Amino acid sequence: MSISLLNLLIFAFTAWLGLYLIARDRTKPVLVYTGLGLVAYAFSLALVSLLRQDVEQNLLIVLDPLGKTLLLVPALCWFAAALHLLPVDRLPRWLTLGLRLFILVVIILTYLTTSPYSYNPTTSGDSAYIMAAVFFRTIGTGVIGLLLLTVVFVAYRLWREQTRRLWILLLILTLFFTLSAGMVLLPVGWIAPDTALIIVGLDLLMLDFCIAGLDAFDEGET
């Protein structure tokens, strides 16, 4: 199986599962956030495949920072979903609104800062891309920090739960997702970027299947 065909299959499946979770119950933030994370990943994978083709320079300038920005969305959405997994009846409205605003600001700021158009035209191209790379790595470090906090949220919920089988699996998958997201957001050269992106997708799929299973049990489904 070629890598392009594998990308196509993962794109189709992650997009479908993400939309399914969003449509399953839009009143449940956990389902909506996990679904949005999968959809964002699917589009980032599509952009990576597209950028391998011969595209015009103007289109490349727009799509390249967009693809990098979308890589942050699954991690941010999973942090938001894990916050709603905490064993409280309802999060304060100011917290949920602040969380949405925070995610939106990070996405917009990342796109604007990693775009070459955000720099002074007199700045050399190499300097602009170096500045963009430094900013993206800084944001990536912060997002990894949020994922580590997410591990704490899931571990706390596991500690409070009576039935723990799926929660243990969810904690393990959260740890794996944190590691794979780190390979994408903070590449160190140990694993090829394409392989790391595929690993992130597989971790996301298992995470979202686990969330769908937990929601099914909560609804009394098998």
mmCIF file of C-alpha atoms in Angstrom, residues 6-180:
data_model
loop_
_atom_site.group_PDB
_atom_site.id
_atom_site.type_symbol
_atom_site.label_atom_id
_atom_site.label_comp_id
_atom_site.label_asym_id
_atom_site.label_seq_id
_atom_site.Cartn_x
_atom_site.Cartn_y
_atom_site.Cartn_z
ATOM 1 C CA LEU A 6 -2.870 5.168 3.206
ATOM 2 C CA ASN A 7 -3.310 8.928 3.633
ATOM 3 C CA LEU A 8 -6.512 8.793 1.600
ATOM 4 C CA LEU A 9 -7.962 5.975 3.693
ATOM 5 C CA ILE A 10 -7.072 7.645 6.989
ATOM 6 C CA PHE A 11 -8.428 10.974 5.730
ATOM 7 C CA ALA A 12 -11.770 9.426 4.767
ATOM 8 C CA PHE A 13 -12.141 7.472 7.998
ATOM 9 C CA THR A 14 -11.095 10.286 10.347
ATOM 10 C CA ALA A 15 -13.347 12.794 8.573
ATOM 11 C CA TRP A 16 -16.303 10.385 8.757
ATOM 12 C CA LEU A 17 -15.769 9.511 12.431
ATOM 13 C CA GLY A 18 -15.267 13.160 13.383
ATOM 14 C CA LEU A 19 -18.507 14.219 11.681
ATOM 15 C CA TYR A 20 -20.316 11.235 13.212
ATOM 16 C CA LEU A 21 -19.273 12.232 16.731
ATOM 17 C CA ILE A 22 -20.341 15.840 16.166
ATOM 18 C CA ALA A 23 -23.720 14.750 14.794
ATOM 19 C CA ARG A 24 -24.254 12.104 17.483
ATOM 20 C CA ASP A 25 -25.141 14.660 20.143
ATOM 21 C CA ARG A 26 -24.245 18.315 19.678
ATOM 22 C CA THR A 27 -25.212 19.092 23.274
ATOM 23 C CA LYS A 28 -22.241 17.082 24.590
ATOM 24 C CA PRO A 29 -19.003 19.120 24.459
ATOM 25 C CA VAL A 30 -16.827 15.997 24.758
ATOM 26 C CA LEU A 31 -18.247 14.541 21.524
ATOM 27 C CA VAL A 32 -18.151 17.886 19.710
ATOM 28 C CA TYR A 33 -14.548 18.678 20.656
ATOM 29 C CA THR A 34 -13.237 15.197 19.857
ATOM 30 C CA GLY A 35 -15.106 15.260 16.541
ATOM 31 C CA LEU A 36 -13.715 18.678 15.637
ATOM 32 C CA GLY A 37 -10.209 17.466 16.455
ATOM 33 C CA LEU A 38 -10.581 14.544 14.055
ATOM 34 C CA VAL A 39 -11.981 16.735 11.273
ATOM 35 C CA ALA A 40 -9.104 19.210 11.703
ATOM 36 C CA TYR A 41 -6.616 16.348 11.525
ATOM 37 C CA ALA A 42 -8.268 15.031 8.350
ATOM 38 C CA PHE A 43 -7.914 18.424 6.662
ATOM 39 C CA SER A 44 -4.302 18.815 7.805
ATOM 40 C CA LEU A 45 -3.529 15.394 6.312
ATOM 41 C CA ALA A 46 -5.222 16.439 3.067
ATOM 42 C CA LEU A 47 -3.170 19.647 2.948
ATOM 43 C CA VAL A 48 0.074 17.751 3.528
ATOM 44 C CA SER A 49 -0.755 15.493 0.579
ATOM 45 C CA LEU A 50 -1.723 18.478 -1.561
ATOM 46 C CA LEU A 51 1.473 20.367 -0.797
ATOM 47 C CA ARG A 52 3.494 17.461 -2.162
ATOM 48 C CA GLN A 53 2.059 18.225 -5.577
ATOM 49 C CA ASP A 54 3.172 21.048 -7.811
ATOM 50 C CA VAL A 55 1.217 24.049 -6.555
ATOM 51 C CA GLU A 56 1.570 27.737 -7.288
ATOM 52 C CA GLN A 57 3.699 29.806 -4.933
ATOM 53 C CA ASN A 58 0.754 32.013 -3.900
ATOM 54 C CA LEU A 59 -1.290 28.939 -2.998
ATOM 55 C CA LEU A 60 1.662 27.450 -1.126
ATOM 56 C CA ILE A 61 2.000 30.597 0.993
ATOM 57 C CA VAL A 62 -1.635 30.227 2.093
ATOM 58 C CA LEU A 63 -1.805 26.451 2.533
ATOM 59 C CA ASP A 64 1.509 25.816 4.288
ATOM 60 C CA PRO A 65 0.745 27.890 7.434
ATOM 61 C CA LEU A 66 -2.846 26.606 7.364
ATOM 62 C CA GLY A 67 -1.605 23.017 7.431
ATOM 63 C CA LYS A 68 0.717 23.773 10.360
ATOM 64 C CA THR A 69 -2.068 25.532 12.237
ATOM 65 C CA LEU A 70 -4.475 22.626 11.798
ATOM 66 C CA LEU A 71 -1.911 20.313 13.422
ATOM 67 C CA LEU A 72 -2.494 22.160 16.703
ATOM 68 C CA VAL A 73 -6.281 21.803 16.639
ATOM 69 C CA PRO A 74 -6.589 18.082 17.597
ATOM 70 C CA ALA A 75 -4.435 18.607 20.695
ATOM 71 C CA LEU A 76 -6.330 21.758 21.704
ATOM 72 C CA CYS A 77 -9.672 20.030 21.168
ATOM 73 C CA TRP A 78 -8.627 16.993 23.174
ATOM 74 C CA PHE A 79 -7.581 19.271 26.043
ATOM 75 C CA ALA A 80 -11.017 20.912 25.919
ATOM 76 C CA ALA A 81 -12.766 17.532 25.771
ATOM 77 C CA ALA A 82 -10.752 16.193 28.730
ATOM 78 C CA LEU A 83 -11.677 19.267 30.759
ATOM 79 C CA HIS A 84 -15.344 18.353 30.229
ATOM 80 C CA LEU A 85 -14.568 14.796 31.377
ATOM 81 C CA LEU A 86 -13.866 16.003 34.905
ATOM 82 C CA PRO A 87 -16.399 14.576 37.409
ATOM 83 C CA VAL A 88 -18.441 17.747 37.840
ATOM 84 C CA ASP A 89 -22.067 18.239 36.898
ATOM 85 C CA ARG A 90 -21.393 21.285 34.768
ATOM 86 C CA LEU A 91 -18.457 23.566 34.085
ATOM 87 C CA PRO A 92 -18.991 27.288 34.751
ATOM 88 C CA ARG A 93 -20.190 29.204 31.713
ATOM 89 C CA TRP A 94 -17.286 31.651 31.926
ATOM 90 C CA LEU A 95 -14.857 28.734 31.765
ATOM 91 C CA THR A 96 -16.441 27.131 28.699
ATOM 92 C CA LEU A 97 -16.638 30.470 26.873
ATOM 93 C CA GLY A 98 -13.067 31.307 27.854
ATOM 94 C CA LEU A 99 -11.918 27.909 26.598
ATOM 95 C CA ARG A 100 -13.528 28.454 23.194
ATOM 96 C CA LEU A 101 -12.022 31.934 22.946
ATOM 97 C CA PHE A 102 -8.594 30.621 23.950
ATOM 98 C CA ILE A 103 -8.633 27.919 21.261
ATOM 99 C CA LEU A 104 -9.802 30.404 18.631
ATOM 100 C CA VAL A 105 -7.124 32.959 19.558
ATOM 101 C CA VAL A 106 -4.348 30.346 19.470
ATOM 102 C CA ILE A 107 -5.481 29.131 16.028
ATOM 103 C CA ILE A 108 -5.708 32.629 14.529
ATOM 104 C CA LEU A 109 -2.455 33.803 16.113
ATOM 105 C CA THR A 110 -0.604 30.713 14.923
ATOM 106 C CA TYR A 111 -1.826 31.117 11.358
ATOM 107 C CA LEU A 112 -1.032 34.831 11.205
ATOM 108 C CA THR A 113 2.400 34.425 12.765
ATOM 109 C CA THR A 114 3.498 31.467 10.660
ATOM 110 C CA SER A 115 2.376 33.173 7.450
ATOM 111 C CA PRO A 116 5.138 35.010 5.547
ATOM 112 C CA TYR A 117 2.725 37.895 4.993
ATOM 113 C CA SER A 118 2.792 38.652 8.717
ATOM 114 C CA TYR A 119 6.394 39.815 8.524
ATOM 115 C CA ASN A 120 7.870 43.056 7.320
ATOM 116 C CA PRO A 121 8.369 42.927 3.541
ATOM 117 C CA THR A 122 11.943 44.109 4.009
ATOM 118 C CA THR A 123 12.720 41.017 6.077
ATOM 119 C CA SER A 124 14.530 38.334 4.158
ATOM 120 C CA GLY A 125 12.587 35.196 3.339
ATOM 121 C CA ASP A 126 14.946 32.954 5.291
ATOM 122 C CA SER A 127 14.619 35.097 8.413
ATOM 123 C CA ALA A 128 10.831 35.074 8.119
ATOM 124 C CA TYR A 129 10.666 31.309 7.932
ATOM 125 C CA ILE A 130 13.097 30.956 10.846
ATOM 126 C CA MET A 131 10.939 33.274 12.960
ATOM 127 C CA ALA A 132 7.830 31.333 11.974
ATOM 128 C CA ALA A 133 9.492 28.026 12.878
ATOM 129 C CA VAL A 134 10.583 29.367 16.281
ATOM 130 C CA PHE A 135 7.094 30.648 17.024
ATOM 131 C CA PHE A 136 5.489 27.358 15.967
ATOM 132 C CA ARG A 137 7.875 25.390 18.169
ATOM 133 C CA THR A 138 7.070 27.705 21.098
ATOM 134 C CA ILE A 139 3.327 27.257 20.604
ATOM 135 C CA GLY A 140 3.863 23.526 20.148
ATOM 136 C CA THR A 141 5.678 23.345 23.482
ATOM 137 C CA GLY A 142 2.744 25.078 25.181
ATOM 138 C CA VAL A 143 0.259 22.705 23.556
ATOM 139 C CA ILE A 144 2.269 19.677 24.708
ATOM 140 C CA GLY A 145 2.088 21.158 28.200
ATOM 141 C CA LEU A 146 -1.706 21.264 27.877
ATOM 142 C CA LEU A 147 -1.707 17.617 26.776
ATOM 143 C CA LEU A 148 0.287 16.665 29.871
ATOM 144 C CA LEU A 149 -2.377 18.452 31.909
ATOM 145 C CA THR A 150 -4.950 16.431 29.983
ATOM 146 C CA VAL A 151 -3.257 13.241 31.164
ATOM 147 C CA VAL A 152 -3.791 14.484 34.727
ATOM 148 C CA PHE A 153 -7.509 15.154 34.018
ATOM 149 C CA VAL A 154 -8.063 11.649 32.643
ATOM 150 C CA ALA A 155 -6.078 10.053 35.474
ATOM 151 C CA TYR A 156 -8.198 11.915 38.023
ATOM 152 C CA ARG A 157 -11.408 10.766 36.338
ATOM 153 C CA LEU A 158 -10.070 7.200 36.317
ATOM 154 C CA TRP A 159 -9.413 7.450 40.050
ATOM 155 C CA ARG A 160 -13.009 8.579 40.638
ATOM 156 C CA GLU A 161 -14.649 5.931 38.444
ATOM 157 C CA GLN A 162 -16.128 2.621 39.585
ATOM 158 C CA THR A 163 -15.973 0.914 36.183
ATOM 159 C CA ARG A 164 -12.419 1.504 35.051
ATOM 160 C CA ARG A 165 -11.716 -0.694 32.043
ATOM 161 C CA LEU A 166 -12.413 1.902 29.340
ATOM 162 C CA TRP A 167 -10.950 4.703 31.458
ATOM 163 C CA ILE A 168 -7.663 2.829 31.809
ATOM 164 C CA LEU A 169 -7.624 2.441 28.026
ATOM 165 C CA LEU A 170 -8.421 6.133 27.615
ATOM 166 C CA LEU A 171 -5.534 7.102 29.888
ATOM 167 C CA ILE A 172 -3.112 4.891 27.947
ATOM 168 C CA LEU A 173 -4.319 6.325 24.621
ATOM 169 C CA THR A 174 -3.974 9.867 25.964
ATOM 170 C CA LEU A 175 -0.347 9.140 26.871
ATOM 171 C CA PHE A 176 0.339 7.735 23.404
ATOM 172 C CA PHE A 177 -1.385 10.705 21.748
ATOM 173 C CA THR A 178 0.729 13.104 23.802
ATOM 174 C CA LEU A 179 3.886 11.343 22.622
ATOM 175 C CA SER A 180 2.822 11.254 18.965
#
